[in-house]
Amino acid sequence: MSNTQDYVQWFRGAAPYIKAHLKRTFVIMVSDEVIYSDRFIGLVHDIALLNHLGIKLVILHGSRHSIDAHLSKNGLESRFHRNIRITDSDSLPFVVQAINEVKTYFESHLSMGLPNTPMSGSEISLVGGNFVIGMPLGVIDGVDMQHSGKVRAIRHEAINELLSLNHVVLLSNLGYSRTGEVFNLPTEELAGEVARTLQADKLIFIQERRADASSLATTLSTSQCEAMLREDTTPADLKSLLQQAIHAIQAQVKRVHIIDQQVDGGLLLELFTRDGYGTMVTNLFYEGCRAATIDDVGGILSLIEPLEASGVLVVRSREQLELEIRYFHVIEKDGMIIACIASIPDSAENLAEIACLAVHEDYRRAGLGNQLLQVAENQASTRGISELYALTTRSSHWFLEHGYRESPDFALPATRRVNYNPKRGSKILIKSI
Ligand SMILES: CC(C)(COP(=O)(O)OP(=O)(O)OC[C@H]1O[C@@H](n2cnc3c(N)ncnc32)[C@H](O)[C@@H]1OP(=O)(O)O)[C@@H](O)C(=O)NCCC(=O)NCCS
């Protein structure tokens, strides 16, 4: 495929996301490791682009590593309790200094005008202020956390007003108490609190590459996050992000993304491509969607019988369905099966068939087909399957739009050839995962 075609295809693929993100509120936390890395400039361009695409942005910068460096330069030890820094009176001035330094660095980069770049000439209006009201964390397990604080309130009306005027709001991890004290707040927690208070559409964590990043799934539900929190092997800093992700989703933030800035443009890939780049935490895919049980056979039959009768789906007997039920996922609403899919593996050939995809007519075009396909693909991928195929008479274009390609010469596995009816003239679509 030529570069021009790639470009056109990419742009068309991004268009629905550009439309979907318009006027949405994203809260983005950027770790200071990323800010001081050579990939930060790329991220600055991408933030400018998001602002110009009409996305409302609240950005928080981390400062953990800068604080460590300032303290150690001044002969002070970094002390933590339960992975939270203890900010005593001696260290507070250096903590504030470190935070302000990161903030200034961030502000200066977002004020550059971005010469000689695709965003050349673009100006971003960055606004900060006393939007975060803090309070002391107090004494935990007998340890006085001193000037380490937690969020008491967020001045969300003021933030929303600034966002509606297209300003980008920049927040540091400092909170001010009503008595005029300064508190050092954990940035991840502050980001979560801001996203919840603003009822943001997305909470995004951008951080340096984690050693275990490749083992993180592309999509996680909150129950999967909870399971990871129970694992001793999950690193403490990842646990803190997952904890914030769970809180945010429970408070109606729709999606949380964890992205490493290893690849230039990782944020754009995550936001504007179907496959994304990082890890997305959401319950949207999973609401009502679950693995089928033998009790669902009747419900699935009611759903697919009209489609079988009209020749859209191949006829499946009750017995066959009962045998294959463990490969099915269904979406249930008010006790009725409104959508189903099967991912039937052929382990000998490292293949799986995506079969029996059906969405009830009343619920079409709401993304259920797409959600089920992702679940089925994830299921195949966790079984170690590397290639998927689907046979369809009427929905080949739907599959093409989901990254499949037509493959008339594809050799069906022997087990599938037994039931194959060439008279149906089905198209064969395949996808490598
Ligand atoms: C194909 C099917 C599963 C899609 O379900 P869905 O929940 O409506 O899908 P989504 O909401 O994720 O996607 C909807 C989009 O796909 C498009 N679409 C739906 N069916 C399509 C088809 N056969 N060909 C091309 N595009 C199709 C819709 O027009 C819509 O796009 P738009 O809103 O931009 O117009 C559903 O139409 C269905 O049950 N069809 C009958 C069964 C079938 O053909 N199954 C596949 C064989 S295994």
Coordinates of C-alpha atoms and ligand atoms in Angstrom, one line a residue:
M1 CA 0.0 0.0 0.0
S2 CA 1.4 3.4 -0.9
N3 CA 2.0 6.1 1.8
T4 CA -0.8 8.2 0.4
Q5 CA -3.3 5.4 0.8
D6 CA -1.9 4.7 4.3
Y7 CA -2.5 8.3 5.1
V8 CA -6.0 8.4 3.7
Q9 CA -6.9 5.2 5.5
W10 CA -5.5 6.4 8.8
F11 CA -7.3 9.7 8.5
R12 CA -10.6 8.1 7.8
G13 CA -10.1 5.7 10.6
A14 CA -9.4 8.5 13.0
A15 CA -12.4 10.6 12.0
P16 CA -15.0 8.9 14.3
Y17 CA -12.6 9.4 17.2
I18 CA -12.1 13.1 16.4
K19 CA -15.8 13.5 16.3
A20 CA -16.3 11.5 19.5
H21 CA -13.7 13.4 21.5
L22 CA -14.9 16.9 20.6
K23 CA -15.7 19.0 23.7
R24 CA -15.0 16.0 26.0
T25 CA -13.0 16.5 29.2
F26 CA -9.8 14.6 29.5
V27 CA -7.7 14.7 32.7
I28 CA -4.1 13.8 31.9
M29 CA -1.3 13.1 34.4
V30 CA 2.2 13.2 33.0
S31 CA 5.1 11.9 35.2
D32 CA 8.1 14.1 35.6
E33 CA 10.3 11.3 34.2
V34 CA 8.4 11.8 30.9
I35 CA 8.6 15.6 31.2
Y36 CA 12.4 15.5 31.5
S37 CA 12.8 12.8 28.7
D38 CA 13.7 13.5 25.1
R39 CA 10.2 12.3 24.1
F40 CA 8.5 15.2 26.0
I41 CA 8.6 17.5 23.0
G42 CA 6.5 15.0 20.9
L43 CA 4.0 14.9 23.8
V44 CA 3.8 18.7 23.8
H45 CA 2.8 18.6 20.1
D46 CA 0.2 16.0 20.8
I47 CA -1.3 18.0 23.7
A48 CA -1.4 21.1 21.5
L49 CA -3.2 19.0 18.8
L50 CA -5.8 17.7 21.3
N51 CA -6.4 21.3 22.4
H52 CA -6.9 22.4 18.8
L53 CA -9.3 19.5 18.2
G54 CA -11.6 20.9 20.8
I55 CA -10.8 18.6 23.7
K56 CA -11.0 20.1 27.1
L57 CA -7.8 19.4 28.9
V58 CA -6.7 19.4 32.5
I59 CA -3.1 18.4 32.9
L60 CA -1.3 17.4 36.1
H61 CA 2.4 17.0 36.2
G62 CA 4.1 14.5 38.5
S63 CA 7.2 15.5 40.5
R64 CA 8.2 12.5 42.5
H65 CA 11.6 12.0 40.9
S66 CA 12.4 15.8 40.9
I67 CA 11.5 15.9 44.7
D68 CA 13.8 12.9 45.3
A69 CA 16.6 14.6 43.5
H70 CA 16.1 18.0 45.3
L71 CA 16.0 16.3 48.7
S72 CA 19.1 14.2 48.1
K73 CA 21.0 17.2 46.7
N74 CA 20.3 19.0 49.9
G75 CA 21.3 16.1 52.1
L76 CA 17.7 15.1 53.1
E77 CA 16.4 11.6 53.0
S78 CA 13.2 10.7 51.1
R79 CA 10.9 8.9 53.6
F80 CA 7.8 7.0 52.7
H81 CA 5.0 5.3 54.6
R82 CA 2.6 3.0 52.7
N83 CA 4.2 4.3 49.5
I84 CA 3.3 7.9 50.4
R85 CA 6.0 10.5 51.0
I86 CA 6.3 11.9 54.5
T87 CA 6.8 15.6 54.0
D88 CA 8.3 17.1 57.1
S89 CA 9.0 20.8 57.8
D90 CA 12.7 20.5 56.7
S91 CA 11.8 19.0 53.4
L92 CA 8.7 21.1 52.5
P93 CA 10.6 24.1 51.0
F94 CA 12.6 21.7 48.7
V95 CA 9.4 19.8 47.8
V96 CA 7.7 23.1 46.8
Q97 CA 10.8 24.2 44.9
A98 CA 11.0 20.9 43.0
I99 CA 7.3 21.0 42.1
N100 CA 7.5 24.6 40.9
E101 CA 10.6 23.8 38.8
V102 CA 8.7 21.0 37.0
K103 CA 5.7 23.3 36.5
T104 CA 7.8 26.1 35.1
Y105 CA 9.5 23.6 32.7
F106 CA 6.2 22.3 31.6
E107 CA 4.7 25.8 31.1
S108 CA 7.7 27.0 29.1
H109 CA 7.4 24.1 26.7
L110 CA 3.7 24.5 26.2
S111 CA 4.4 28.2 25.4
M112 CA 6.9 27.7 22.7
G113 CA 4.7 28.3 19.6
L114 CA 6.2 25.0 18.3
P115 CA 8.3 26.3 15.4
N116 CA 9.3 23.9 12.6
T117 CA 6.7 21.4 13.7
P118 CA 3.3 20.3 12.4
M119 CA 1.7 22.5 15.1
S120 CA 3.8 25.5 14.2
G121 CA 2.2 28.9 15.2
S122 CA -0.3 27.3 17.5
E123 CA -0.7 28.9 20.9
I124 CA -2.0 27.3 24.0
S125 CA -3.5 29.3 26.8
L126 CA -2.4 27.6 30.0
V127 CA -4.0 28.5 33.3
G128 CA -3.1 27.4 36.8
G129 CA -4.4 28.6 40.2
N130 CA -5.6 27.6 43.7
F131 CA -8.1 25.1 42.5
V132 CA -7.1 22.4 44.9
I133 CA -8.0 22.6 48.6
G134 CA -5.9 20.2 50.7
M135 CA -6.0 18.9 54.2
P136 CA -3.5 17.0 56.3
L137 CA -3.3 13.2 55.9
G138 CA -2.7 13.1 59.7
V139 CA -1.2 10.2 61.5
I140 CA -1.2 6.8 59.8
D141 CA -0.3 3.7 61.8
G142 CA 1.4 6.0 64.3
V143 CA 3.4 7.9 61.6
D144 CA 2.7 11.6 61.4
M145 CA 2.6 12.4 57.7
Q146 CA 3.0 16.1 58.5
H147 CA 2.8 18.2 55.3
S148 CA 1.7 15.3 53.2
G149 CA -2.0 15.9 52.5
K150 CA -5.1 14.7 50.7
V151 CA -7.7 16.4 48.6
R152 CA -10.4 18.2 50.5
A153 CA -12.2 19.8 47.5
I154 CA -11.6 20.8 43.9
R155 CA -12.9 24.2 42.7
H156 CA -14.6 22.5 39.8
E157 CA -16.8 25.4 38.7
A158 CA -13.8 27.6 38.1
I159 CA -12.0 24.8 36.2
N160 CA -15.0 24.1 34.1
E161 CA -15.4 27.8 33.2
L162 CA -11.8 28.0 32.1
L163 CA -12.2 24.8 30.0
S164 CA -15.3 26.2 28.3
L165 CA -13.1 29.2 27.2
N166 CA -10.6 26.7 25.6
H167 CA -7.9 27.3 28.2
V168 CA -5.8 24.3 29.2
V169 CA -5.7 23.9 33.0
L170 CA -2.4 22.9 34.5
L171 CA -2.3 21.6 38.1
S172 CA 0.6 20.8 40.4
N173 CA 0.4 18.4 43.3
L174 CA 0.1 21.1 45.9
G175 CA -3.0 21.8 47.9
Y176 CA -3.7 24.8 50.0
S177 CA -5.7 24.6 53.2
R178 CA -8.3 27.1 54.4
T179 CA -5.8 28.1 57.1
G180 CA -3.2 28.9 54.5
E181 CA -1.0 25.8 54.8
V182 CA 0.6 24.0 51.9
F183 CA 0.3 20.3 51.4
N184 CA 2.1 17.9 49.2
L185 CA -0.4 15.6 47.5
P186 CA 0.1 12.3 45.7
T187 CA -0.4 13.3 42.0
E188 CA -2.1 10.1 40.9
E189 CA -4.7 10.5 43.7
L190 CA -5.2 14.2 42.8
A191 CA -5.6 13.3 39.1
G192 CA -8.2 10.7 40.1
E193 CA -10.0 13.2 42.3
V194 CA -10.0 15.9 39.6
A195 CA -11.4 13.4 37.0
R196 CA -14.1 12.3 39.4
T197 CA -15.1 15.8 40.4
L198 CA -15.2 17.0 36.9
Q199 CA -17.0 13.8 35.7
A200 CA -14.3 13.6 33.0
D201 CA -14.7 11.4 30.0
K202 CA -11.1 10.1 30.4
L203 CA -8.4 9.9 33.0
I204 CA -5.1 9.3 31.3
F205 CA -1.8 8.4 33.0
I206 CA 1.3 9.0 30.9
Q207 CA 4.5 7.5 32.4
E208 CA 7.9 6.2 31.6
R209 CA 8.0 2.6 30.2
R210 CA 7.3 0.1 32.9
A211 CA 9.4 -3.0 33.0
D212 CA 6.2 -5.1 32.9
A213 CA 4.3 -2.9 30.5
S214 CA 4.2 -5.5 27.7
S215 CA 2.4 -7.9 30.1
L216 CA -0.5 -5.4 30.7
A217 CA -3.6 -6.3 28.8
T218 CA -4.9 -3.7 26.3
T219 CA -8.3 -3.7 28.0
L220 CA -9.0 -4.3 31.7
S221 CA -12.3 -4.3 33.6
T222 CA -12.4 -3.0 37.2
S223 CA -12.8 -6.6 38.4
Q224 CA -9.6 -7.6 36.6
C225 CA -7.9 -4.5 38.2
E226 CA -9.1 -5.7 41.6
A227 CA -7.6 -9.1 41.0
M228 CA -4.3 -7.5 40.1
L229 CA -4.4 -5.5 43.3
R230 CA -4.6 -8.7 45.3
E231 CA -1.5 -10.1 43.5
D232 CA 1.8 -9.6 45.5
T233 CA 3.7 -9.5 42.1
T234 CA 1.9 -6.3 41.0
P235 CA 4.4 -3.4 41.5
A236 CA 3.3 -0.8 44.1
D237 CA 3.3 2.1 41.6
L238 CA 1.0 0.1 39.2
K239 CA -1.3 -0.7 42.1
S240 CA -1.7 2.9 42.9
L241 CA -2.7 3.6 39.2
L242 CA -5.1 0.7 39.2
Q243 CA -6.6 1.8 42.5
Q244 CA -7.3 5.3 41.0
A245 CA -8.6 3.7 37.8
I246 CA -11.2 1.6 39.8
H247 CA -12.3 4.7 41.8
A248 CA -12.6 6.8 38.7
I249 CA -14.7 4.2 36.8
Q250 CA -16.9 3.6 39.9
A251 CA -17.5 7.4 39.9
Q252 CA -18.7 7.3 36.3
V253 CA -15.4 8.4 34.5
K254 CA -15.9 6.4 31.4
R255 CA -12.4 5.3 30.6
V256 CA -9.0 5.3 32.2
H257 CA -5.8 4.9 30.1
I258 CA -2.3 3.9 31.2
I259 CA 0.2 4.8 28.5
D260 CA 3.9 4.7 28.4
Q261 CA 5.7 7.4 26.4
Q262 CA 8.1 4.9 24.8
V263 CA 6.7 5.4 21.3
D264 CA 6.4 9.0 20.0
G265 CA 2.7 9.6 19.5
G266 CA 1.6 6.9 22.0
L267 CA -1.2 9.2 23.3
L268 CA -2.5 9.8 19.7
L269 CA -2.5 6.0 19.0
E270 CA -4.4 5.3 22.1
L271 CA -7.0 8.0 21.4
F272 CA -7.5 7.8 17.7
T273 CA -7.0 4.2 16.7
R274 CA -9.2 1.2 17.2
D275 CA -6.4 -1.0 18.6
G276 CA -5.0 1.7 20.9
Y277 CA -1.5 1.6 22.3
G278 CA -1.6 1.4 26.1
T279 CA -4.0 -0.1 28.5
M280 CA -7.6 1.0 28.8
V281 CA -9.6 0.4 32.0
T282 CA -13.4 0.4 31.4
N283 CA -16.5 -1.5 32.3
L284 CA -18.3 -0.4 29.2
F285 CA -17.3 -3.5 27.2
Y286 CA -18.3 -5.7 30.0
E287 CA -21.5 -4.3 31.2
G288 CA -24.0 -7.1 30.6
C289 CA -21.4 -9.0 28.6
R290 CA -20.4 -12.4 30.0
A291 CA -19.3 -15.9 29.1
A292 CA -22.4 -17.9 28.2
T293 CA -23.6 -20.9 30.2
I294 CA -25.7 -23.9 29.3
D295 CA -28.8 -21.9 30.6
D296 CA -28.3 -19.4 27.8
V297 CA -28.8 -21.9 25.0
G298 CA -32.6 -21.2 24.8
G299 CA -32.0 -17.4 24.7
I300 CA -29.3 -17.7 22.0
L301 CA -31.6 -19.9 19.9
S302 CA -34.4 -17.3 20.1
L303 CA -31.9 -14.6 19.0
I304 CA -30.4 -16.5 16.1
E305 CA -33.4 -18.4 14.7
P306 CA -34.8 -15.5 12.7
L307 CA -31.3 -14.9 11.2
E308 CA -30.9 -18.6 10.4
A309 CA -34.4 -18.6 8.8
S310 CA -33.4 -15.7 6.5
G311 CA -30.1 -17.5 5.6
V312 CA -27.9 -14.8 7.3
L313 CA -26.5 -17.3 9.8
V314 CA -25.8 -21.0 9.3
V315 CA -28.2 -23.2 11.1
R316 CA -27.0 -24.6 14.5
S317 CA -28.8 -27.4 16.2
R318 CA -29.5 -27.2 20.0
E319 CA -27.1 -30.1 20.5
Q320 CA -24.3 -28.3 18.6
L321 CA -24.9 -25.2 20.5
E322 CA -24.8 -27.0 23.8
L323 CA -21.4 -28.6 22.8
E324 CA -20.0 -25.2 21.8
I325 CA -21.5 -23.1 24.5
R326 CA -18.2 -22.7 26.4
Y327 CA -16.9 -20.7 23.4
F328 CA -19.8 -18.2 23.4
H329 CA -20.1 -14.8 25.0
V330 CA -23.5 -13.1 25.3
I331 CA -24.9 -9.7 26.2
E332 CA -27.9 -9.9 28.4
K333 CA -30.4 -7.1 29.0
D334 CA -33.3 -7.3 31.4
G335 CA -33.0 -11.1 31.3
M336 CA -33.0 -11.3 27.5
I337 CA -30.0 -12.4 25.4
I338 CA -29.7 -9.5 22.9
A339 CA -26.3 -10.3 21.4
C340 CA -23.9 -13.3 21.1
I341 CA -20.6 -14.3 19.5
A342 CA -18.5 -17.5 19.5
S343 CA -14.8 -17.8 19.2
I344 CA -14.2 -21.5 18.4
P345 CA -10.6 -22.5 18.6
D346 CA -8.8 -25.1 16.5
S347 CA -5.7 -25.4 18.7
A348 CA -4.1 -27.9 16.4
E349 CA -3.9 -25.2 13.7
N350 CA -3.5 -22.2 16.1
L351 CA -6.7 -20.7 14.6
A352 CA -10.1 -19.7 15.9
E353 CA -13.3 -19.1 14.0
I354 CA -15.4 -16.0 14.9
A355 CA -18.9 -17.4 14.5
C356 CA -22.5 -16.9 15.3
L357 CA -22.2 -13.1 15.8
A358 CA -25.6 -11.7 16.1
V359 CA -27.1 -8.5 17.6
H360 CA -30.8 -8.2 18.1
E361 CA -32.3 -5.8 15.6
D362 CA -33.5 -3.4 18.3
Y363 CA -30.0 -3.0 19.6
R364 CA -28.0 -2.6 16.5
R365 CA -25.6 0.3 15.8
A366 CA -24.9 0.9 19.5
G367 CA -21.5 -0.7 19.3
L368 CA -22.5 -4.1 20.8
G369 CA -21.2 -6.0 17.8
N370 CA -17.9 -4.2 18.1
Q371 CA -17.7 -4.9 21.8
L372 CA -18.4 -8.6 21.4
L373 CA -15.8 -8.9 18.6
Q374 CA -13.2 -7.4 21.0
V375 CA -14.1 -9.8 23.7
A376 CA -14.0 -12.7 21.4
E377 CA -10.6 -11.6 20.0
N378 CA -9.3 -11.1 23.5
Q379 CA -10.5 -14.6 24.4
A380 CA -8.7 -16.1 21.4
S381 CA -5.6 -14.1 22.2
T382 CA -5.5 -15.4 25.8
R383 CA -5.7 -18.9 24.4
G384 CA -2.5 -18.2 22.4
I385 CA -4.4 -18.1 19.0
S386 CA -2.7 -16.0 16.4
E387 CA -5.1 -16.0 13.5
L388 CA -8.9 -15.6 13.3
Y389 CA -11.3 -16.3 10.4
A390 CA -15.0 -15.6 9.9
L391 CA -17.4 -16.9 7.2
T392 CA -20.1 -14.5 6.3
T393 CA -22.6 -14.0 3.5
R394 CA -23.9 -10.5 4.4
S395 CA -21.5 -8.8 6.8
S396 CA -18.1 -9.0 5.0
H397 CA -17.8 -5.2 5.0
W398 CA -18.5 -5.0 8.7
F399 CA -15.5 -7.4 9.3
L400 CA -13.4 -5.4 6.8
E401 CA -14.0 -2.3 8.9
H402 CA -12.8 -4.2 11.9
G403 CA -9.4 -5.0 10.5
Y404 CA -10.2 -8.3 8.7
R405 CA -9.3 -9.0 5.1
E406 CA -10.9 -11.2 2.5
S407 CA -9.0 -14.3 1.8
P408 CA -10.7 -16.5 -0.9
D409 CA -7.8 -19.0 -0.9
F410 CA -7.8 -19.5 2.9
A411 CA -7.7 -23.2 3.7
L412 CA -10.3 -24.0 6.3
P413 CA -9.1 -26.4 9.0
A414 CA -10.1 -30.0 8.5
T415 CA -12.5 -29.9 11.4
R416 CA -14.4 -27.0 9.9
R417 CA -14.4 -28.4 6.3
V418 CA -16.7 -31.2 7.5
N419 CA -19.6 -28.8 8.1
Y420 CA -18.7 -26.4 5.4
N421 CA -21.4 -25.7 2.8
P422 CA -19.9 -24.2 -0.3
K423 CA -23.4 -23.5 -1.7
R424 CA -23.8 -20.7 0.8
G425 CA -21.1 -18.8 -1.1
S426 CA -19.8 -17.3 2.2
K427 CA -16.9 -14.9 2.1
I428 CA -13.9 -15.9 4.2
L429 CA -12.3 -13.1 6.2
I430 CA -9.1 -13.4 8.2
K431 CA -7.2 -11.4 10.8
S432 CA -3.9 -11.9 12.5
I433 CA -3.9 -11.0 16.2
Ligands
LIG1 C1 -23.1 -7.4 11.9 C2 -23.8 -7.1 13.2 C3 -23.3 -8.1 14.2 C4 -23.3 -5.7 13.7 O1 -23.8 -5.4 15.0 P1 -23.9 -4.0 15.6 O2 -24.0 -4.1 17.1 O3 -25.0 -3.2 14.9 O4 -22.5 -3.4 15.2 P2 -21.8 -2.0 15.7 O5 -22.8 -1.2 16.4 O6 -20.6 -2.4 16.3 O7 -21.5 -1.4 14.3 C5 -22.5 -0.8 13.6 C6 -21.9 -0.2 12.3 O8 -21.7 -1.3 11.4 C7 -22.5 -1.1 10.2 N1 -22.9 -2.4 9.7 C8 -23.9 -3.2 10.3 N2 -24.0 -4.3 9.5 C9 -23.2 -4.1 8.5 C10 -22.9 -5.0 7.4 N3 -23.5 -6.1 7.2 N4 -22.0 -4.5 6.5 C11 -21.4 -3.3 6.7 N5 -21.6 -2.5 7.7 C12 -22.5 -2.9 8.6 C13 -23.6 -0.2 10.6 O9 -24.2 0.5 9.5 C14 -23.0 0.7 11.6 O10 -22.2 1.7 11.0 P3 -22.7 3.3 11.0 O11 -23.4 3.5 12.3 O12 -21.5 4.0 10.7 O13 -23.7 3.2 9.9 C15 -25.3 -7.0 13.2 O14 -25.7 -6.2 12.1 C16 -25.9 -8.4 13.0 O15 -26.3 -9.1 13.9 N6 -26.1 -8.8 11.7 C17 -26.7 -10.1 11.4 C18 -25.8 -11.3 11.7 C19 -24.5 -11.3 10.9 O16 -24.4 -11.0 9.8 N7 -23.4 -11.8 11.6 C20 -22.1 -11.9 11.0 C21 -21.8 -13.3 10.5 S1 -21.0 -14.3 11.7

